[in-house]
mmCIF file of C-alpha atoms in Angstrom:
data_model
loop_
_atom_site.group_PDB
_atom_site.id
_atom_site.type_symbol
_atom_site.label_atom_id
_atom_site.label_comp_id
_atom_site.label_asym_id
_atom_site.label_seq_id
_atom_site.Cartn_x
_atom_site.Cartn_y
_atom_site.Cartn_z
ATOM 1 C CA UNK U 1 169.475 244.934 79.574
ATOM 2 C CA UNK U 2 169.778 247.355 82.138
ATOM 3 C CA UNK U 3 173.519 247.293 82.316
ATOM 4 C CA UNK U 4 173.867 247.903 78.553
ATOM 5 C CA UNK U 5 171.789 251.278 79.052
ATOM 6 C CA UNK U 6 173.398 252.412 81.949
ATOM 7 C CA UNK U 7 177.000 251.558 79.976
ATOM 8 C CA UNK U 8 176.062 253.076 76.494
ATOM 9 C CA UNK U 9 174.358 255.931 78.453
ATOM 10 C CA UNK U 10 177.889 256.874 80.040
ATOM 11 C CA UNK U 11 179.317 257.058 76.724
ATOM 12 C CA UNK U 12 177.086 260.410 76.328
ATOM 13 C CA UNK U 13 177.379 261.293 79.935
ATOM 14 C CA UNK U 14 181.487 261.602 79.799
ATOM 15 C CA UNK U 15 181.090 264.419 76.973
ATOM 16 C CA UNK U 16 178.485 266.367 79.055
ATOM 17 C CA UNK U 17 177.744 270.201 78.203
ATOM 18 C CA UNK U 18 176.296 273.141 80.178
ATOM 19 C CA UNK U 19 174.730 274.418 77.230
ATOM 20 C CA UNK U 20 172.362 271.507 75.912
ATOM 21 C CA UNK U 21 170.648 272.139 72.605
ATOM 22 C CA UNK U 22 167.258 271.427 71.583
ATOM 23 C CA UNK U 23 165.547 268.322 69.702
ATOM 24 C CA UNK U 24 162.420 268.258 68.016
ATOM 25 C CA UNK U 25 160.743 264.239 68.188
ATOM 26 C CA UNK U 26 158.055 264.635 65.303
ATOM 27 C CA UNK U 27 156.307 261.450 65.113
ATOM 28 C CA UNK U 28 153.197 262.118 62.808
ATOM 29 C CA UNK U 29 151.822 259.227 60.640
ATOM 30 C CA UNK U 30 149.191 258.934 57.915
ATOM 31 C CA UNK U 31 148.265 255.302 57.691
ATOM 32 C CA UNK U 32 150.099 252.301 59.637
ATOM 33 C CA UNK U 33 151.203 253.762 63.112
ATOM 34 C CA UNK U 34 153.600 251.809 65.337
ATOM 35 C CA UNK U 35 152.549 251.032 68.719
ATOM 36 C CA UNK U 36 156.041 251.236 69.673
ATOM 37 C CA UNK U 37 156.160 255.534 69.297
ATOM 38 C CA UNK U 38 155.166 256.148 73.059
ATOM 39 C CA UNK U 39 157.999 253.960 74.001
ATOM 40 C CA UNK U 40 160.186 255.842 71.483
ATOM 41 C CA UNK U 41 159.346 259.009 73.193
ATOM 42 C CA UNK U 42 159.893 257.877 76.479
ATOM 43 C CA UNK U 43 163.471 256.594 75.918
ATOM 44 C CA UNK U 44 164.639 259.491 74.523
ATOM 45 C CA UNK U 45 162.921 261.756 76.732
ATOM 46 C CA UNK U 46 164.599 259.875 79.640
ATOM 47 C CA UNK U 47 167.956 259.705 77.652
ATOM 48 C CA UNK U 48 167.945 263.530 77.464
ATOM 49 C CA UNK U 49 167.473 263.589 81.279
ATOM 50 C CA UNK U 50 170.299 260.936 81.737
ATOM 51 C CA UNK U 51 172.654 262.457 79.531
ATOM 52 C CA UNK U 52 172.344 266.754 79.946
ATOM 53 C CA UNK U 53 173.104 266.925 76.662
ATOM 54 C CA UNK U 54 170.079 268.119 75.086
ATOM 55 C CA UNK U 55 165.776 268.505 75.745
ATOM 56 C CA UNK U 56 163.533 267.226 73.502
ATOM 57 C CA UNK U 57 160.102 268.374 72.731
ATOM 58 C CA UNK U 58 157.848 265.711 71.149
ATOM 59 C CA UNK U 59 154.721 267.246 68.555
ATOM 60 C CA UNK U 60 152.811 265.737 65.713
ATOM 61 C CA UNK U 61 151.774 269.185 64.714
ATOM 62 C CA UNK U 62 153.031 269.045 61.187
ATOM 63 C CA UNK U 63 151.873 272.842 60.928
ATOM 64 C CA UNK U 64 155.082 274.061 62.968
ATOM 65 C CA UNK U 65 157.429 273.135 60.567
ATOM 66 C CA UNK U 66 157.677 276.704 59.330
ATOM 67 C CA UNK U 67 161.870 277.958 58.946
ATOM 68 C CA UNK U 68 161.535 280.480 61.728
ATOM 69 C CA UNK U 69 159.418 277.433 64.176
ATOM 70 C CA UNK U 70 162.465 275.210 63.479
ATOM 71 C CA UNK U 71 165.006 277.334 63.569
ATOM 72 C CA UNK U 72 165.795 277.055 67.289
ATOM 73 C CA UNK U 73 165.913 273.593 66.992
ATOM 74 C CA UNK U 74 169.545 271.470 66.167
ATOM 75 C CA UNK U 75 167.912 268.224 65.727
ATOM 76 C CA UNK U 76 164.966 266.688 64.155
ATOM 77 C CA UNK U 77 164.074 263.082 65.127
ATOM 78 C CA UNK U 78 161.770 261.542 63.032
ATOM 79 C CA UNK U 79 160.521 258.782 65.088
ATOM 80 C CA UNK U 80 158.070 256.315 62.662
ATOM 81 C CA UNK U 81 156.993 258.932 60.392
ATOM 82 C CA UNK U 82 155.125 256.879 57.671
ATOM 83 C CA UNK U 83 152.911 258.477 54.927
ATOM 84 C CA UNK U 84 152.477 261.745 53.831
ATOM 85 C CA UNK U 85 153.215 263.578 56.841
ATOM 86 C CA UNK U 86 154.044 267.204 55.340
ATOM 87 C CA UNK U 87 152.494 269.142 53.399
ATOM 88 C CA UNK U 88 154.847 271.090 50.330
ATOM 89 C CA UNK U 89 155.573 274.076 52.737
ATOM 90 C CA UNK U 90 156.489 272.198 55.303
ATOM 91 C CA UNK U 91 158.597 269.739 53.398
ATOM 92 C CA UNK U 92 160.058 272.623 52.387
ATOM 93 C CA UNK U 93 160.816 274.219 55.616
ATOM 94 C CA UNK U 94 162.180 270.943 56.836
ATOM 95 C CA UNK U 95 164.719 271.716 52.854
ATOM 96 C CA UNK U 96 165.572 275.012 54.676
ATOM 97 C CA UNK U 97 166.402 273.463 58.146
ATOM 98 C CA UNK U 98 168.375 271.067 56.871
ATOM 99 C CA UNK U 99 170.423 273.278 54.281
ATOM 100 C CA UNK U 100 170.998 275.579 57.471
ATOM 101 C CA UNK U 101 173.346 272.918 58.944
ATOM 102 C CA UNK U 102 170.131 271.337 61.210
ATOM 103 C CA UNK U 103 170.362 267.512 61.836
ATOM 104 C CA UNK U 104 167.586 264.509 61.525
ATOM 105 C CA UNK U 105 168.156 261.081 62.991
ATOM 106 C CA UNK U 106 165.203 259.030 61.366
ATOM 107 C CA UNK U 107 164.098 255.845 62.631
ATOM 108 C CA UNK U 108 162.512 252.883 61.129
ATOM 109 C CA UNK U 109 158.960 254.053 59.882
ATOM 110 C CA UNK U 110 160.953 256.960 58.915
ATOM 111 C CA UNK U 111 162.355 255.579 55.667
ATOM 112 C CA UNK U 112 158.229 255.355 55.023
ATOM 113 C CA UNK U 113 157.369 259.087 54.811
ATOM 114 C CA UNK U 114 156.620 260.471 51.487
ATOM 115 C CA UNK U 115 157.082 257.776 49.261
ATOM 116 C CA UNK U 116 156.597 259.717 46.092
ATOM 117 C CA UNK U 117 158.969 262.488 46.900
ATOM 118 C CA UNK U 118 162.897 262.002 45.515
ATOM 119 C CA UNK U 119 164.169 264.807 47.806
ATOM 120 C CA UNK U 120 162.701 262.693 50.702
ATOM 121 C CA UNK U 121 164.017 259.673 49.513
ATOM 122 C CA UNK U 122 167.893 261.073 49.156
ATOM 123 C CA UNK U 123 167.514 262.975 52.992
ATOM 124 C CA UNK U 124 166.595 259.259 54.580
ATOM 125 C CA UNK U 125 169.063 257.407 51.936
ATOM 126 C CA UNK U 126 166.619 255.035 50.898
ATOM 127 C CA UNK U 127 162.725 254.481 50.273
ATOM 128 C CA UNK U 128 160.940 251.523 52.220
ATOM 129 C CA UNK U 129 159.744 248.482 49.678
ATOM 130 C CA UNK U 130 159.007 246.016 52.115
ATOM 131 C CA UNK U 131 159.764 243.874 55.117
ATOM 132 C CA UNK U 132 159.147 240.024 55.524
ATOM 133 C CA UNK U 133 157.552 238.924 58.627
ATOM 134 C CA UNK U 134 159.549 239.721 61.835
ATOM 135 C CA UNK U 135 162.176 237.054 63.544
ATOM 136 C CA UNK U 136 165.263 237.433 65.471
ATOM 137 C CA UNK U 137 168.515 237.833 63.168
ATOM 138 C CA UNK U 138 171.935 238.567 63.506
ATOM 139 C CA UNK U 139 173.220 242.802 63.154
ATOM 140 C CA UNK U 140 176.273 243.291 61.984
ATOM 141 C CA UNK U 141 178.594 246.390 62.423
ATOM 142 C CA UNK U 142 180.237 247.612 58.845
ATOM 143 C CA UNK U 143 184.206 246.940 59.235
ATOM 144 C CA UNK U 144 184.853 250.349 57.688
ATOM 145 C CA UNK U 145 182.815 252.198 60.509
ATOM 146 C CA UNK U 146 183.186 250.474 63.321
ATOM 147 C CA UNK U 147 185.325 253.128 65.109
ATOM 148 C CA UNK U 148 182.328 255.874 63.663
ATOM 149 C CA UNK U 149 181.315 257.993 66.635
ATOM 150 C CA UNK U 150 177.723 256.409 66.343
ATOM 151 C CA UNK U 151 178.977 253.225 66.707
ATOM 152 C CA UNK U 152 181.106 253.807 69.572
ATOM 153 C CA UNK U 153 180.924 251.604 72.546
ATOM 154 C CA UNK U 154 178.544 249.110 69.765
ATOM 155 C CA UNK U 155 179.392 246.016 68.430
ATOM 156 C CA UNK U 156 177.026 244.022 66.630
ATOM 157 C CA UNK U 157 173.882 241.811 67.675
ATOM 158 C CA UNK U 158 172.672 238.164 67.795
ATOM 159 C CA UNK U 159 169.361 237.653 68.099
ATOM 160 C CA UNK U 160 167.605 241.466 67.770
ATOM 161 C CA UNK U 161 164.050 240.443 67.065
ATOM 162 C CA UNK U 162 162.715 243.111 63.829
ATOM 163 C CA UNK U 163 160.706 243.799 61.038
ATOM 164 C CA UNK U 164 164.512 243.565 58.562
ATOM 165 C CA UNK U 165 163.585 246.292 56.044
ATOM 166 C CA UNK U 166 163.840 246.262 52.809
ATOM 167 C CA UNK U 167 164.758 249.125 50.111
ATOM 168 C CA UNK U 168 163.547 250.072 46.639
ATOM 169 C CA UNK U 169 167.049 250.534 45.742
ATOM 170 C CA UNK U 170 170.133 248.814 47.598
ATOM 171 C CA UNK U 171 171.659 251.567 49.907
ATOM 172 C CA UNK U 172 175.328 250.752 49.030
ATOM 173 C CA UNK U 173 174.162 252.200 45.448
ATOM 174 C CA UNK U 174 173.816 255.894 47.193
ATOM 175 C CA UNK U 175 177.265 256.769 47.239
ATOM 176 C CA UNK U 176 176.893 259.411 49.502
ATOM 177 C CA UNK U 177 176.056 257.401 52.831
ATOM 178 C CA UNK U 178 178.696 255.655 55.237
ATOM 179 C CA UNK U 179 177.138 252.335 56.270
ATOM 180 C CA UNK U 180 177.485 251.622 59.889
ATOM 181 C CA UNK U 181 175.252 248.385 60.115
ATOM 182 C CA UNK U 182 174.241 245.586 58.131
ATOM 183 C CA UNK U 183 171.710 242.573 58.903
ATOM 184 C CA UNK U 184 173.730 238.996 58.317
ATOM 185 C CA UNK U 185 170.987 237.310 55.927
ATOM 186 C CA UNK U 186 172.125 233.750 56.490
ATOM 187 C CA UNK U 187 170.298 234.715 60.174
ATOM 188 C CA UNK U 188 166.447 235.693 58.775
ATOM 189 C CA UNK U 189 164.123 235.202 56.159
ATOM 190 C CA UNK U 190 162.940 237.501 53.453
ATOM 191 C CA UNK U 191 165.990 239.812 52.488
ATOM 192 C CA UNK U 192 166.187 241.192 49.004
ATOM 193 C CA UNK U 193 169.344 242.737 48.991
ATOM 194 C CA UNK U 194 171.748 239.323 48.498
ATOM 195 C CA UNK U 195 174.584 239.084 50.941
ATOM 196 C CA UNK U 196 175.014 243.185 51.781
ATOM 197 C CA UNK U 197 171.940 244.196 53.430
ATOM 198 C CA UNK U 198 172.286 247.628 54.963
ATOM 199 C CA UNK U 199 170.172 248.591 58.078
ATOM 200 C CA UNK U 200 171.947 251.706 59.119
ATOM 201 C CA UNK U 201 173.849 254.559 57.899
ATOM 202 C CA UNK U 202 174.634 257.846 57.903
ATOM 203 C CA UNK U 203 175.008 260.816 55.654
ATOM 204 C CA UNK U 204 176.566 264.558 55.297
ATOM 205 C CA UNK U 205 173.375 266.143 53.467
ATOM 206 C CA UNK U 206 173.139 269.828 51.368
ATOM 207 C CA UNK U 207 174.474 271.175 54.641
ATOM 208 C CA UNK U 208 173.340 268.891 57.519
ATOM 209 C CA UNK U 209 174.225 265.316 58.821
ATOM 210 C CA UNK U 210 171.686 262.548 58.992
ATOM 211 C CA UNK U 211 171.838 259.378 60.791
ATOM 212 C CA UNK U 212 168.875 256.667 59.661
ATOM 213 C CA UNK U 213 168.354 253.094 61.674
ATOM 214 C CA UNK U 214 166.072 250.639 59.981
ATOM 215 C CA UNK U 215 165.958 248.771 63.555
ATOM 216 C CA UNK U 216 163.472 250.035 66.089
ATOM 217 C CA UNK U 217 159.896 248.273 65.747
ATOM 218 C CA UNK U 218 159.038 246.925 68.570
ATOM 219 C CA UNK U 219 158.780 248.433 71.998
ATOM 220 C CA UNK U 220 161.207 246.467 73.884
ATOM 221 C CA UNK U 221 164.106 248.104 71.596
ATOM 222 C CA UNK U 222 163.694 251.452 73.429
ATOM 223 C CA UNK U 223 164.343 250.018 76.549
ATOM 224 C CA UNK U 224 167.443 248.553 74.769
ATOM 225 C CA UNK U 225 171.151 250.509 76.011
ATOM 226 C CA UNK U 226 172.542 248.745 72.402
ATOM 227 C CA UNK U 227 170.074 250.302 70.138
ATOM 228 C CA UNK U 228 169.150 253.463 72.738
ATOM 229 C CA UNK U 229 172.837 254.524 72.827
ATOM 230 C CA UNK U 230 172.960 254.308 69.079
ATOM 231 C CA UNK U 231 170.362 256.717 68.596
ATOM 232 C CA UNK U 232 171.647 259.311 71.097
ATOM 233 C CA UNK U 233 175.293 259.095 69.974
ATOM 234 C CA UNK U 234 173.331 259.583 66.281
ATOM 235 C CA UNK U 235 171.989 263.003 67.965
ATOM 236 C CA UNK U 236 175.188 264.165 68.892
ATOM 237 C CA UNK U 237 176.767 263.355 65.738
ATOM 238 C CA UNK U 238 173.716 265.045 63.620
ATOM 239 C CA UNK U 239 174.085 267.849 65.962
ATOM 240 C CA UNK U 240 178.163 268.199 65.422
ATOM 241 C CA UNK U 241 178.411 267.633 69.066
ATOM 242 C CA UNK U 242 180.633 264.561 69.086
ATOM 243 C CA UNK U 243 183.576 266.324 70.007
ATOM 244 C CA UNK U 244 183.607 268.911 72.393
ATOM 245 C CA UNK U 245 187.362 268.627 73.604
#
């Protein structure tokens, strides 16, 4: 496990900057809360430090998502954000941040937050229905993406142990997102989505980039270099800093 951090960490190393930008980790929840955030945290805080690439400050102080708080921000991570976590201004400050060109890489939970809102809904790609109990299943990298800067130095997974999400309406129906994972449903239990079951994608959005990962419940996957490097490589991407040749 170690060797697979250290590996997808270099990936991020190689393209280091002198000027590292700034990510906010929000990770507010109203109702179910993973036990898996501090971990979350953690991993990316450490990533940051691995990588010089960015520094992350992590808040669950919904009432500093004003335009001018987030402004100096290039990323937002939202890190298990279920429930209504924002009130309408500061939904709408996170509208403004992201029509500025920001980025969000949303994780898991994420796809949770504010089930009733449609804007919310289109930003993650998908709303949350359900998941059937957690097992260990089979991830499979979309054929179309595979050379995707998020995926790089990925291939897919046997046996990632997860709560396999599923949508209120099948991702692949969004036109607008490029799918970069899929779960193999011949390998788990409980998918509603037939043979194409999406678990990650992501999206150019009224101005910004997203990157969303359905994987990510438990604690041991952010101590993980497969799924860890994924999410960092998704911060460079959502921050237009995957190329700085």
């Amino acid at each position: 496990m170690l060797k697979r951090l250290q590996a997808n960490t270099l990936c991020i190393r190689e393209m280091a900057t002198q000027n590292p930008f700034y990510v906010l980790i929000f990770s507010k929840t109203s109702g179910y809360r993973h036990d898996s955030i501090p971990a979350g945290i953690a991993s990316l805080q450490q990533l940051a430090g691995q990588t010089s690439r960015f520094t992350v400050t992590a808040s669950e102080d919904a009432s500093a998502f004003t335009p001018d708080s987030l402004s100096k921000y290039r990323v937002i991570v939202l890190l298990q954000t279920i429930g209504n976590i924002f009130s309408q201004d500061q939904l709408d400050a996170l509208k403004h941040f992201v029509r500025a060109g920001g980025g969000v890489v949303a994780i898991h939970g994420a796809a949770a937050g504010i089930a009733n809102d449609a804007w919310y809904g289109k930003l993650i790609g998908a709303h949350f229905a359900q998941h059937p109990p957690h097992e260990r299943g089979t991830v499979l990298v979309e054929e179309a993406n595979q050379d995707h800067f998020i995926m790089n130095c990925c291939g897919g997974r046997k046996g990632w142990m997860d709560e396999w999400y599923n949508f209120h309406s099948h991702p692949r129906e969004n036109g607008n997102l490029n799918i970069l994972l899929r779960g193999d449903p011949r390998s788990f239990e409980g998918g509603k989505h037939g043979d194409d079951h999406p678990l990650g994608w992501c999206q150019e959005f009224e101005g910004g980039r997203v990157f969303f990962t359905a994987l990510g419940h438990f604690e041991d996957a952010y101590r993980d270099g497969w799924f860890v490097g994924q999410i960092g490589r998704g911060i460079l991407w959502a921050a237009r800093q995957e190329d700085m040749s």
